[in-house]
Coordinates of C-alpha atoms and ligand atoms in Angstrom, one line a residue:
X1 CA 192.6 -4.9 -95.9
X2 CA 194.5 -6.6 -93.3
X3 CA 197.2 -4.8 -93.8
X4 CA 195.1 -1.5 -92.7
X5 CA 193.4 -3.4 -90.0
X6 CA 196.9 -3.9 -88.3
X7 CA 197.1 -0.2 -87.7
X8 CA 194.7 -0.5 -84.3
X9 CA 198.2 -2.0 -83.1
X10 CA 199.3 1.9 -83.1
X11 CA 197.2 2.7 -80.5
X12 CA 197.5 1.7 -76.9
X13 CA 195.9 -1.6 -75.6
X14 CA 191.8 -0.7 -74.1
X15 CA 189.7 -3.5 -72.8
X16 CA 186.0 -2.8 -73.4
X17 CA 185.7 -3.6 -70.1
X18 CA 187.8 -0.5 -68.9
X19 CA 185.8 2.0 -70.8
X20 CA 182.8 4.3 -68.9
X21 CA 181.0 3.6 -66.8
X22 CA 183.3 5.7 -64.7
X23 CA 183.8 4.2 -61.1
X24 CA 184.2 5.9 -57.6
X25 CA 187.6 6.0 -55.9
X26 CA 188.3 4.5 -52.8
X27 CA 190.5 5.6 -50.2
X28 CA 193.8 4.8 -49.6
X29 CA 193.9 3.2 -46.5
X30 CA 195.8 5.3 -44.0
X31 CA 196.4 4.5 -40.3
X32 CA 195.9 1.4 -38.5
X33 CA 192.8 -1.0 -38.1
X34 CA 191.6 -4.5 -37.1
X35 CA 189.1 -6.4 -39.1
X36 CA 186.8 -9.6 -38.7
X37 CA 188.0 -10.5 -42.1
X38 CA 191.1 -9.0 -44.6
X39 CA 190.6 -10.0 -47.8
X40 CA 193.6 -8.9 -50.1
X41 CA 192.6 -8.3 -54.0
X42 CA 189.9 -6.6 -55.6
X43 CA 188.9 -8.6 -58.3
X44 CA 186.3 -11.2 -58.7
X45 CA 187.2 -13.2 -56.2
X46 CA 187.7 -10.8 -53.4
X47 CA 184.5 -8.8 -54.2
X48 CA 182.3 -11.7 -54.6
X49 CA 184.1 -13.1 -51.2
X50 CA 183.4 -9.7 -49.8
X51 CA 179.5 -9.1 -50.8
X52 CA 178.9 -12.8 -49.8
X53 CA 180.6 -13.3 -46.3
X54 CA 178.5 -9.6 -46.2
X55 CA 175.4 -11.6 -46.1
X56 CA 176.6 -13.9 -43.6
X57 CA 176.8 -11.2 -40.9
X58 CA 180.8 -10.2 -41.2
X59 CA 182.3 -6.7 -42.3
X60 CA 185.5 -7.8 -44.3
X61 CA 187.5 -5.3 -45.2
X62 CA 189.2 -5.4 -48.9
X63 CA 192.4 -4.4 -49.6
X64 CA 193.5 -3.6 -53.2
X65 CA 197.1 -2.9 -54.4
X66 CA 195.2 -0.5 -57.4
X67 CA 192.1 0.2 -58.6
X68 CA 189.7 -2.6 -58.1
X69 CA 188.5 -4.5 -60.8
X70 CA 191.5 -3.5 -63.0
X71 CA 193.4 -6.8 -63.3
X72 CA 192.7 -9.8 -64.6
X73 CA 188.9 -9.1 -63.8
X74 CA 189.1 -6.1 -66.6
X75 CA 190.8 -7.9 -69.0
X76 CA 188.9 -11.0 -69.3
X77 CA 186.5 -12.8 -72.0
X78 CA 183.5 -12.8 -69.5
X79 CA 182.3 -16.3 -70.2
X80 CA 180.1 -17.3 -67.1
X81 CA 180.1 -21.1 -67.8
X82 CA 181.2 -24.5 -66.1
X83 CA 182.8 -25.8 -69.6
X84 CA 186.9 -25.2 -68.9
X85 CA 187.4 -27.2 -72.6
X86 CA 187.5 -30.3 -72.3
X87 CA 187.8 -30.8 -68.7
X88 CA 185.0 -33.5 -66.9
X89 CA 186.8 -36.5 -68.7
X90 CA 190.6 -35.6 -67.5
X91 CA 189.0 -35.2 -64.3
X92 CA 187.5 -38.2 -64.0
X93 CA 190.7 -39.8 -65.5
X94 CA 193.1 -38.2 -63.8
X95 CA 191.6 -37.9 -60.0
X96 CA 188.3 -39.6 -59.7
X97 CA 184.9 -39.7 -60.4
X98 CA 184.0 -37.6 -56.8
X99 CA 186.5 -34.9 -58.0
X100 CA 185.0 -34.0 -61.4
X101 CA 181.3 -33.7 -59.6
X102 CA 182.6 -31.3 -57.1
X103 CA 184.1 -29.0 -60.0
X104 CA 181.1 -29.5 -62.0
X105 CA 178.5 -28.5 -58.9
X106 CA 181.1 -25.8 -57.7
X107 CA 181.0 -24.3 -61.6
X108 CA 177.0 -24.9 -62.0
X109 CA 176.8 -23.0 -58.8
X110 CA 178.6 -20.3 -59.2
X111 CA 176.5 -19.6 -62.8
X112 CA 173.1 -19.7 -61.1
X113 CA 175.1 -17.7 -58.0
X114 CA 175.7 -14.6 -60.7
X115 CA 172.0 -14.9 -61.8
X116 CA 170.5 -14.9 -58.4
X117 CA 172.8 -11.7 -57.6
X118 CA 171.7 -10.0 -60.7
X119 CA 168.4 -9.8 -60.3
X120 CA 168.7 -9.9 -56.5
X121 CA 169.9 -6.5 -56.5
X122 CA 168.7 -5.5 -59.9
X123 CA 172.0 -5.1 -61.7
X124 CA 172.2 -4.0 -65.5
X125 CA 175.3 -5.8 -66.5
X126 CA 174.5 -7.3 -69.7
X127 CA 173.7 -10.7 -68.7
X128 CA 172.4 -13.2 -70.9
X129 CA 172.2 -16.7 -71.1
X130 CA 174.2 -18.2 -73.6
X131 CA 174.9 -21.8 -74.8
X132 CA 179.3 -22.5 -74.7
X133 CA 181.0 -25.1 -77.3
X134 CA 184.4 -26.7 -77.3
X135 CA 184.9 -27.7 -81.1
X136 CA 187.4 -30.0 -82.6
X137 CA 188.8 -29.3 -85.8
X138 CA 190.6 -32.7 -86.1
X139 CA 189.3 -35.8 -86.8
X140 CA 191.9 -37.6 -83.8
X141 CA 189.9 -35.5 -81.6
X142 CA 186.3 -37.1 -82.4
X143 CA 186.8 -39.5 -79.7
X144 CA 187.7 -36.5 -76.8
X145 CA 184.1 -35.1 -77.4
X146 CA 182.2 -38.1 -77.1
X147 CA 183.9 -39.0 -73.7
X148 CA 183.7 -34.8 -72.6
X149 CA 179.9 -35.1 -73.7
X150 CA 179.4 -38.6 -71.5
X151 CA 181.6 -37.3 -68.5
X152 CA 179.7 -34.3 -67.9
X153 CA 176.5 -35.6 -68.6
X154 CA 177.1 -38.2 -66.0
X155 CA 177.7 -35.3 -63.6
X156 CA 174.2 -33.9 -64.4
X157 CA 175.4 -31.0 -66.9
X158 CA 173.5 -30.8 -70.3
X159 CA 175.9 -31.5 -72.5
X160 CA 175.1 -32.3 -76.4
X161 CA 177.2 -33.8 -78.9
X162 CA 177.1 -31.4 -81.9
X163 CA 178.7 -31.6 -85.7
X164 CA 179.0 -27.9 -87.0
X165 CA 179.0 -24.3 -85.5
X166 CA 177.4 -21.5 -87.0
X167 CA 180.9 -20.2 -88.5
X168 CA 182.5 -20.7 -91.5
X169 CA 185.4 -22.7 -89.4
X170 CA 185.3 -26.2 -90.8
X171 CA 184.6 -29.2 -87.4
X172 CA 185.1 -32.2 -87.2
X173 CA 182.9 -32.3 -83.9
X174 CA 182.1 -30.5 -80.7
X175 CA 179.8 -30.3 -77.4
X176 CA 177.2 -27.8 -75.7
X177 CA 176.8 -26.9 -72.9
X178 CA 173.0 -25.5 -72.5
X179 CA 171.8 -22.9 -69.5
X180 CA 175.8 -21.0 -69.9
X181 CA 175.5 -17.3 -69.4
X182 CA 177.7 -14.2 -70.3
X183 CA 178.0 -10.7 -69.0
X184 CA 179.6 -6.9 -68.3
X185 CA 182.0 -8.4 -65.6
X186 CA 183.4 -5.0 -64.2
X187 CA 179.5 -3.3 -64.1
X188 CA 178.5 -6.5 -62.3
X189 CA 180.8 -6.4 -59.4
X190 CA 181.1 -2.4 -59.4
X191 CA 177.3 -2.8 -58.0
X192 CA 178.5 -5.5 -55.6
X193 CA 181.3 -3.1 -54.5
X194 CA 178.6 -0.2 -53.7
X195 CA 176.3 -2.6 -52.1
X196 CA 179.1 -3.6 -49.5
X197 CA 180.5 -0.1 -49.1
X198 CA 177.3 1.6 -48.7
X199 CA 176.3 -1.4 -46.1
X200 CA 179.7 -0.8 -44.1
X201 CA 182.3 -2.9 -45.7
X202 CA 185.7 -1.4 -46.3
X203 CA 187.2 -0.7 -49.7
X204 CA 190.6 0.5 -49.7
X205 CA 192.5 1.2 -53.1
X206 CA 196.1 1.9 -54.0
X207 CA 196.9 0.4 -50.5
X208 CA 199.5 -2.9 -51.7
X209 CA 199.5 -5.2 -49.0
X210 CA 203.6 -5.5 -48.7
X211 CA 204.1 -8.6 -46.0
X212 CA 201.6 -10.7 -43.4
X213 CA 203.0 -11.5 -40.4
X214 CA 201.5 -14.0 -37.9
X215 CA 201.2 -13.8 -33.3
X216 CA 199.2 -15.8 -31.2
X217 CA 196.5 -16.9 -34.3
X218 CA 196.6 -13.0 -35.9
X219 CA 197.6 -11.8 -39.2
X220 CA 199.1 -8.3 -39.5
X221 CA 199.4 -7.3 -42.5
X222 CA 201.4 -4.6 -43.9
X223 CA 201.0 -2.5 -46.5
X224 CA 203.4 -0.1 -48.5
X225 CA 202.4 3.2 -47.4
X226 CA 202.9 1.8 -43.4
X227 CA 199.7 1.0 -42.6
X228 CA 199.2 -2.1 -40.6
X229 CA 195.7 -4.9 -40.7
X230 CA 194.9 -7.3 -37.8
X231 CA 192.6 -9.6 -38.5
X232 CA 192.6 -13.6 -37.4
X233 CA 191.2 -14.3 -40.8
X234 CA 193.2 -13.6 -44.0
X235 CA 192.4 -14.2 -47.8
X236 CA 194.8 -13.8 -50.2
X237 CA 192.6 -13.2 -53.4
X238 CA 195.0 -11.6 -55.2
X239 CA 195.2 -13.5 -58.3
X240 CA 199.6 -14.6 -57.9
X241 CA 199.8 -14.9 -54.3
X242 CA 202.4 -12.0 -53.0
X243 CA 202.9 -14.0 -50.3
X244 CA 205.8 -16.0 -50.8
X245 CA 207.3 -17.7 -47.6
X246 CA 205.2 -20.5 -47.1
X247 CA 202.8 -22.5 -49.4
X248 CA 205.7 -22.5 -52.4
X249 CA 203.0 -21.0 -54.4
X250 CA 205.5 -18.9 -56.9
X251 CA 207.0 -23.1 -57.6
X252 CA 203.6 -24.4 -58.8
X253 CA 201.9 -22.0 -60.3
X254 CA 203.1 -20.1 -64.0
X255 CA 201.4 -17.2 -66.1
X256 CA 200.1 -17.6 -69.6
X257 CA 199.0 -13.6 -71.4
X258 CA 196.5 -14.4 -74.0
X259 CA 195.1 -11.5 -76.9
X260 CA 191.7 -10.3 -77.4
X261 CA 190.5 -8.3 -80.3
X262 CA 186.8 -6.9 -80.0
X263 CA 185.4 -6.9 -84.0
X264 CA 182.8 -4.9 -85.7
X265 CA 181.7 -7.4 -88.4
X266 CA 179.2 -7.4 -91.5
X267 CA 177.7 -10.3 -90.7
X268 CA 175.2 -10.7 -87.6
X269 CA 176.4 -12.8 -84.9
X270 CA 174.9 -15.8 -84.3
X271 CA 174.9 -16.4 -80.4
X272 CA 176.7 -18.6 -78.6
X273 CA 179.9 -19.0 -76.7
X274 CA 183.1 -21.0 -78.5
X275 CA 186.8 -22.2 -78.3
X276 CA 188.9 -24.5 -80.4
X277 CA 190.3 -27.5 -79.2
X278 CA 192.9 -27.4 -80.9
X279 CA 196.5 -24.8 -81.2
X280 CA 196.0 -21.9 -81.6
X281 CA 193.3 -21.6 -79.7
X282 CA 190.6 -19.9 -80.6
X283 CA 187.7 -17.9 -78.6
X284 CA 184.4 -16.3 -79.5
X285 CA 181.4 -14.5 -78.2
X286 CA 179.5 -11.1 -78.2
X287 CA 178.6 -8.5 -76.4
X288 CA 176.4 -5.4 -77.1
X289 CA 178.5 -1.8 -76.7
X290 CA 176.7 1.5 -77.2
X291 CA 178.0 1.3 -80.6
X292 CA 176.5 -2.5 -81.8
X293 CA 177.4 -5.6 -81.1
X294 CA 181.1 -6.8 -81.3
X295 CA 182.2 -9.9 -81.4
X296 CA 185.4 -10.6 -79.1
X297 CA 188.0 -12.9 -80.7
X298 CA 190.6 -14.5 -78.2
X299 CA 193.0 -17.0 -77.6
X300 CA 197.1 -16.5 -78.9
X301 CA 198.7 -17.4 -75.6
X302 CA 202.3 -17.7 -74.1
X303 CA 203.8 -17.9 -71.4
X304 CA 204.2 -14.2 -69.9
X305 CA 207.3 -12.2 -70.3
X306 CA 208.4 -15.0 -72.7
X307 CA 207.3 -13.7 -76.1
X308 CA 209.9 -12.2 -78.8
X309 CA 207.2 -10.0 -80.3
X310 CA 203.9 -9.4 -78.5
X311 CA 202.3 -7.5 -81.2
X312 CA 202.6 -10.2 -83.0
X313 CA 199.7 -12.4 -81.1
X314 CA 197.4 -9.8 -81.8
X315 CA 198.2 -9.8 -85.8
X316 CA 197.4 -13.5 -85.6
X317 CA 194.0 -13.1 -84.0
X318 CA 193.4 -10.3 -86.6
X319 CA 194.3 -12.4 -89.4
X320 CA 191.5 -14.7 -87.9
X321 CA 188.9 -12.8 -87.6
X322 CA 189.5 -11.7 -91.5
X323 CA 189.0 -14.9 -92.6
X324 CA 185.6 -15.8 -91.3
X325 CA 184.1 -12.7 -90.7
X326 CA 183.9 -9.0 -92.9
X327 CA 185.4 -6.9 -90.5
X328 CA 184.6 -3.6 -90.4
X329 CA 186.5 -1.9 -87.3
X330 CA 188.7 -3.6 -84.3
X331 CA 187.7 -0.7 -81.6
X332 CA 189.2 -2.7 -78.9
X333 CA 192.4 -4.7 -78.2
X334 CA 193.8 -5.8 -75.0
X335 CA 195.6 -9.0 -73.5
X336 CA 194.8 -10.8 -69.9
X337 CA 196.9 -12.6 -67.8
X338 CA 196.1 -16.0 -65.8
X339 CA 197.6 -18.2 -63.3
X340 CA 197.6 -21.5 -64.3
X341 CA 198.5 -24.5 -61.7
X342 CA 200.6 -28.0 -62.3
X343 CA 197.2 -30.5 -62.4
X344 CA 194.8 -27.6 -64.2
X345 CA 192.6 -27.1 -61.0
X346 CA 192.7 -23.9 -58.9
X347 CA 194.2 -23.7 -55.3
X348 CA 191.4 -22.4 -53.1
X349 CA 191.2 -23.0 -49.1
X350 CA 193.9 -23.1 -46.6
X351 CA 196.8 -21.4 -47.5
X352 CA 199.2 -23.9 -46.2
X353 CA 198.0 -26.8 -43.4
X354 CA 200.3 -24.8 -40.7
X355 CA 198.5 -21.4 -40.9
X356 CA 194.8 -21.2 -39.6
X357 CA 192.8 -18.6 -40.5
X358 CA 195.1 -17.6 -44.0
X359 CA 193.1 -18.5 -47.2
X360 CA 193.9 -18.2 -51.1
X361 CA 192.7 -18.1 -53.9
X362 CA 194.3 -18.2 -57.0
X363 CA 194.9 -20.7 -60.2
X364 CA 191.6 -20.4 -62.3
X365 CA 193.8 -21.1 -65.5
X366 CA 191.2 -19.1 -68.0
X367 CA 187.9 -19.8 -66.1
X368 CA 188.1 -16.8 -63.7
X369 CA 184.7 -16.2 -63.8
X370 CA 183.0 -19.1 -62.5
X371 CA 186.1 -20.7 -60.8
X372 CA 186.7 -17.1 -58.8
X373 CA 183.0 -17.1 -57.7
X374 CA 183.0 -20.4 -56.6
X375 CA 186.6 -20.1 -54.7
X376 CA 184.3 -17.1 -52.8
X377 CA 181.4 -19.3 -52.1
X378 CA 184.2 -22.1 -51.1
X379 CA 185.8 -20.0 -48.8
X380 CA 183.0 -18.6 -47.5
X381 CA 181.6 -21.7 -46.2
X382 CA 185.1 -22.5 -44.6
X383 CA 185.2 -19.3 -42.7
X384 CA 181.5 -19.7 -41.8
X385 CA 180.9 -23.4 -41.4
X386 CA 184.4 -24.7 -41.0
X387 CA 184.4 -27.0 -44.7
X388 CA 182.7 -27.2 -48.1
X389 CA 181.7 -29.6 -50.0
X390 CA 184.0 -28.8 -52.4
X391 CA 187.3 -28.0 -50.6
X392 CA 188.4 -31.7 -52.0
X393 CA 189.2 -30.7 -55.4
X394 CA 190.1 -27.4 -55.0
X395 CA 192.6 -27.7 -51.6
X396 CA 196.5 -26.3 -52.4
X397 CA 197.4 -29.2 -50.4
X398 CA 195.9 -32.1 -53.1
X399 CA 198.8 -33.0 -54.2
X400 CA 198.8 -35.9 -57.2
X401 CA 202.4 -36.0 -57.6
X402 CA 201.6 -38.5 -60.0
X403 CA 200.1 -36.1 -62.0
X404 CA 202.2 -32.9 -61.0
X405 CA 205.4 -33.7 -60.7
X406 CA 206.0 -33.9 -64.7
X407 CA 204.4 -31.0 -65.3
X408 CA 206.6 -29.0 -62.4
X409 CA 209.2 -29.9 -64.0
X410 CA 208.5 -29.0 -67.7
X411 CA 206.5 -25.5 -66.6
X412 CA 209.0 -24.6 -63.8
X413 CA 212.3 -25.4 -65.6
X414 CA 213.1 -22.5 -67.5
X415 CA 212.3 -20.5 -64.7
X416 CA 215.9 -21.0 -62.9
X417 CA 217.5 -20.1 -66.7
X418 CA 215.6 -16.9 -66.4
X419 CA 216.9 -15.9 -63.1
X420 CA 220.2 -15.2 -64.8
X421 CA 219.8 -15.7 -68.0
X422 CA 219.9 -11.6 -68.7
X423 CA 223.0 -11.4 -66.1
X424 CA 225.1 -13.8 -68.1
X425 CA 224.3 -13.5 -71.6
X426 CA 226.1 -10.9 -73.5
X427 CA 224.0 -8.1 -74.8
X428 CA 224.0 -6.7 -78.3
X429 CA 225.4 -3.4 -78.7
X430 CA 222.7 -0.4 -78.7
X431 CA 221.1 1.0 -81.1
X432 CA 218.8 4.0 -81.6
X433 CA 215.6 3.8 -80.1
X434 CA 212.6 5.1 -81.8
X435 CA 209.9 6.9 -80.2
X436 CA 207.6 4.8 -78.2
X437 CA 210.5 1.4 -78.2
X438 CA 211.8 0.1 -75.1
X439 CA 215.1 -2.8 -74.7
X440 CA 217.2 -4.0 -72.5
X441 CA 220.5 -2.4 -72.8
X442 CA 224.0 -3.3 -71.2
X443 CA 227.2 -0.8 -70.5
X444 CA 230.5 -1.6 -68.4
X445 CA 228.5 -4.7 -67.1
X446 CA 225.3 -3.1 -65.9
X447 CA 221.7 -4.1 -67.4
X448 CA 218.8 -1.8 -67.6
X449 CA 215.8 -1.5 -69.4
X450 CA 215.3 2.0 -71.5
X451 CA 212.2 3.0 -72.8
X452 CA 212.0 6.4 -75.1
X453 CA 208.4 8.2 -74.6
X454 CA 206.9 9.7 -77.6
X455 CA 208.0 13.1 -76.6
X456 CA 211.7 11.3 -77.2
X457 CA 212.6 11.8 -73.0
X458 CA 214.0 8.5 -72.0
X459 CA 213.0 6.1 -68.8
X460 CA 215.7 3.8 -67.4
X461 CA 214.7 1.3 -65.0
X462 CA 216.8 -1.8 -63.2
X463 CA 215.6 -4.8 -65.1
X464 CA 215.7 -7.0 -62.2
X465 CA 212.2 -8.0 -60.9
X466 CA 211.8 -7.1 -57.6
X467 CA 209.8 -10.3 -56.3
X468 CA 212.3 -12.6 -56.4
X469 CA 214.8 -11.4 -59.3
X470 CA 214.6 -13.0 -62.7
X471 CA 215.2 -10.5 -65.0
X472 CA 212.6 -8.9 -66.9
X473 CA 211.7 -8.7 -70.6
X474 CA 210.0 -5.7 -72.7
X475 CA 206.6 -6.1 -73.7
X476 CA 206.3 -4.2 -77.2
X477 CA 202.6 -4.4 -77.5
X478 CA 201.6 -3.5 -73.7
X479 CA 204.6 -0.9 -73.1
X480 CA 205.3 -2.7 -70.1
X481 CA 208.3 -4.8 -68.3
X482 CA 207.7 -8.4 -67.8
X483 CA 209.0 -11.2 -65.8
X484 CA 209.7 -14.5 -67.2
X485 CA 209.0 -16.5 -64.0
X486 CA 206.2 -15.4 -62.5
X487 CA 204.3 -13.0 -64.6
X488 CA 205.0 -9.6 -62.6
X489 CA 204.7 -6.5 -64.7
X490 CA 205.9 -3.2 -64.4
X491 CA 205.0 0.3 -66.3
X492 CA 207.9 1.8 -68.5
X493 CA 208.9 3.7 -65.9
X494 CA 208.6 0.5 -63.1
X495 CA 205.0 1.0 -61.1
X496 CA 204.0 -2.6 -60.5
X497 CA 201.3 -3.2 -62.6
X498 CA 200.7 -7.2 -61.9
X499 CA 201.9 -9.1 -59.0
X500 CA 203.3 -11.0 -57.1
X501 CA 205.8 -8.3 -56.9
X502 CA 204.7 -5.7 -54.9
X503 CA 207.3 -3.0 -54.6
X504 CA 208.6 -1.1 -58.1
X505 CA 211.8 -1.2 -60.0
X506 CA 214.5 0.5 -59.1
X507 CA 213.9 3.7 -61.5
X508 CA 214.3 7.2 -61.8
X509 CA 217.6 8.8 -59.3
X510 CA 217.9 5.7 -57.9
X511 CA 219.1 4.6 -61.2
X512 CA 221.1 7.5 -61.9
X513 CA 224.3 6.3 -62.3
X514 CA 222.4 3.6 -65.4
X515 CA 221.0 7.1 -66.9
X516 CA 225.0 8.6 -66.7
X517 CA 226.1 5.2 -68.5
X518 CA 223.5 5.5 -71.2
X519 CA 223.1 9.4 -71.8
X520 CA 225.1 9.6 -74.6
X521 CA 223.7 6.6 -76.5
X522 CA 220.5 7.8 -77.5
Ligands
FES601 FE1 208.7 -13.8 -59.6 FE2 209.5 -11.8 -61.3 S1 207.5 -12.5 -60.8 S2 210.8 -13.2 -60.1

């Protein structure tokens, strides 16, 4: 049985959120313009930031380096909810008491912020409140859900202490959280896209924002097709920050690609959102497609670009989701990627202390959906108001070296190893590729990825990532090139798929002499 359930691996990665509805095209943007506000990145952050500084009287305009909503905001488990495991306590431990209740009210805000704009503008996104568990499957960890359940109830969240879930996965403990919520995340915000458009916001897609310059207190940026943006008030909302000359951003933040399989199962769900404790994570809930419900099983994470065999993350979620449910079809598989910081809090506010006016947003770890909504909420009471009460916990300047400096070095380290690890290390000699395989390949001293197409035509591309050159890895599972050191990923044939990079490989006839080198090997 499993053995035939392993066969959805043959088909291409689909997130369920990427399937119909359909959604309009924006322009590209063309020409030059000004704007009150630029807000770079169409996901949830810069959508909700859009719609919201909307209703504050200002016409930002958004500018995405795709399609909106295609990145990390498509490929997510949708789970609107202030529980990040296990997190009131270490907050409380590891900053302070005043900390933990601004990430608890920014978190409980942002979930009643999604309701009200629901049914503020009527939208049929599958929303539904939903209770979230963190469960413990070791005994050790008994005492870590007694002090999550008194942390967060002493910051005014309903949090229960609870000794089984309604799965056959054997607990030792765990704690609800009460009043949670979950939803359609792309139908959500495509409604909050066509509100702002129709209303006079700017959308522009397939318009990568390149480099951001600053004169006399104004941004310009500049994106790849030679357009130019003024505007004296930047966000960079675009999950990795591009922006990489001030702020040191791309030294304290790494990427972690997690799995998600989306199950048909015998057995009726029984409500609820979970996720283990302990390794390998583990991550439940439903969701109601036109064909039933599924149930979407996720967890399996590494750090991106750093995995020997991708497919193999989804096997292991497979083999899960045999053991406790009767699975009857896996229509969807797909993986998400997420920026995670040193101290396990986002960066939202002022870019650096030396630029006014430039914001980010970025560092949700896996809580995009209630951390991004809450960074938009954040930062638009900074534009508007000059602070929020919440900028404490969040600011990219908190620095707790204490707490961080450890961590930089243990996340960061193998970064510099991967800056050259591919130019130094001897390559093994090539072999035949198969149909629909892709490696890294090396002749007469020069490195470049090959990828062979199913109708057998080959794809060379230079393996060095063009956003600040480590050297980039194949990605059997996704088809894609990925960079060990800060999560960029390219298509087989080098379009920038994630960021920060924001230009493509070197491919194609600018690669030509690689393609003379390898002709005869394949
Ligand atoms: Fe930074 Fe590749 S993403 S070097």
């Amino acid at each position: 049985m499993q053995h035939d359930l392993y066969d959805i691996l043959k088909k291409a990665p689909q997130s369920y959120w990427l399937t119909p509805p359909e959604q309009p095209d924006y322009e590209k943007l063309t020409g030059d313009l000004s704007a009150e506000v630029a807000i770079i990145g169409g996901g949830i952050a810069g959508i909700t930031l859009a719609y919201l500084l909307y209703k504050e009287g200002l016409r930002p305009v958004v500018l995405e380096a795709n399609r909106i909503l295609f990145g990390t905001t498509g490929h997510t488990t949708a789970k609107i909810t202030s529980q990040h495991d296990l997190i009131y306590d270490r907050i409380t431990t590891q900053f302070n008491k005043d900390f933990a209740r601004q990430y608890a009210a920014a978190n409980e805000s942002a979930i009643r912020e999604i309701e009200n704009n629901v049914r503020e503008l009527g939208i049929d996104c599958d929303f539904k409140p939903e209770s979230a568990f963190v469960f413990a499957r070791e005994e050790a960890n008994i005492p870590k859900i007694h002090a999550e359940v008194k942390a967060a109830s002493e910051l005014g969240i309903k949090a229960e202490y609870v000794e089984s879930i309604p799965f056959s996965i054997p607990i030792k403990a765990g704690v609800r959280f009460d009043n949670q919520a979950q939803f359609h995340p792309r139908k959500y915000l495509l409604a909050l896209a066509k509100y702002i458009a129709e209303k006079g916001c700017s959308i522009y897609e397939r318009s990568p924002v390149v480099d951001l310059e600053e004169a006399d207190g104004v941004y310009t940026l500049k994106t790849a097709g030679g357009s130019k943006v003024r505007a004296r008030t930047v966000v960079i909302a675009s999950h990795y920050p591009f922006f990489n000359k001030a702020g040191m951003y791309f030294a304290r933040l790494y990427v972690e690609r997690s799995y998600i399989i989306a199950v048909r199962t015998r057995e009726e769900y029984p409500g609820g959102m979970y996720i283990g404790l302990e390794e390998p994570v583990r991550s439940l809930r439903s969701q109601m497609s036109g064909e039933g419900m599924l149930t979407l099983v996720g967890g399996a994470s590494h750090k991106s670009g750093q995995a020997e065999d991708t497919r193999a993350y989804y096997r292991a979620l497979i083999d899960f989701a045999a053991r406790h449910f009767t699975v009857e079809d896996i229509p969807f598989h797909w993986s998400a990627q997420d920026c995670m910081t040193l101290d396990g809090l986002p960066y939202v506010g002022h870019f650096t202390s030396d630029m006014p006016g430039l914001y980010v947003a970025t560092g949700f770890g896996k809580w995009g959906m209630t951390n991004a909504t809450a960074s938009a909420m954040l930062i638009r009471d900074q534009i508007t108001r000059g602070r929020s009460e919440w900028e404490d916990v969040y600011d990219p300047s908190r620095f707790d070296l204490a707490a961080s400096v450890k961590n930089m070095v243990v996340q960061n380290a193998n970064v510099a190893v991967n800056l050259v690890k591919g130019k130094l290390e001897p390559l093994p000699e090539d072999e035949d590729l198969a149909p629909g395989e892709g490696k890294v390949v090396e002749r007469d001293g020069r490195r470049a990825g090959v990828y062979k197409d199913e109708a057998g035509k080959l794809h060379i591309v230079d393996t060095t990532c063009t956003h600040m050159g480590c050297e980039l890895n194949w990605n059997s599972a996704e088809k894609s090139w990925d960079c060990p050191c800060h999560g960029s990923r390219f298509s087989y044939d080098g379009e920038v798929i994630e960021g920060p990079a924001v230009r493509p490989l070197n491919s194609g006839k600018s690669v030509n002499t690689f393609a003379k080198l390898f002709k005869d090997e394949f």
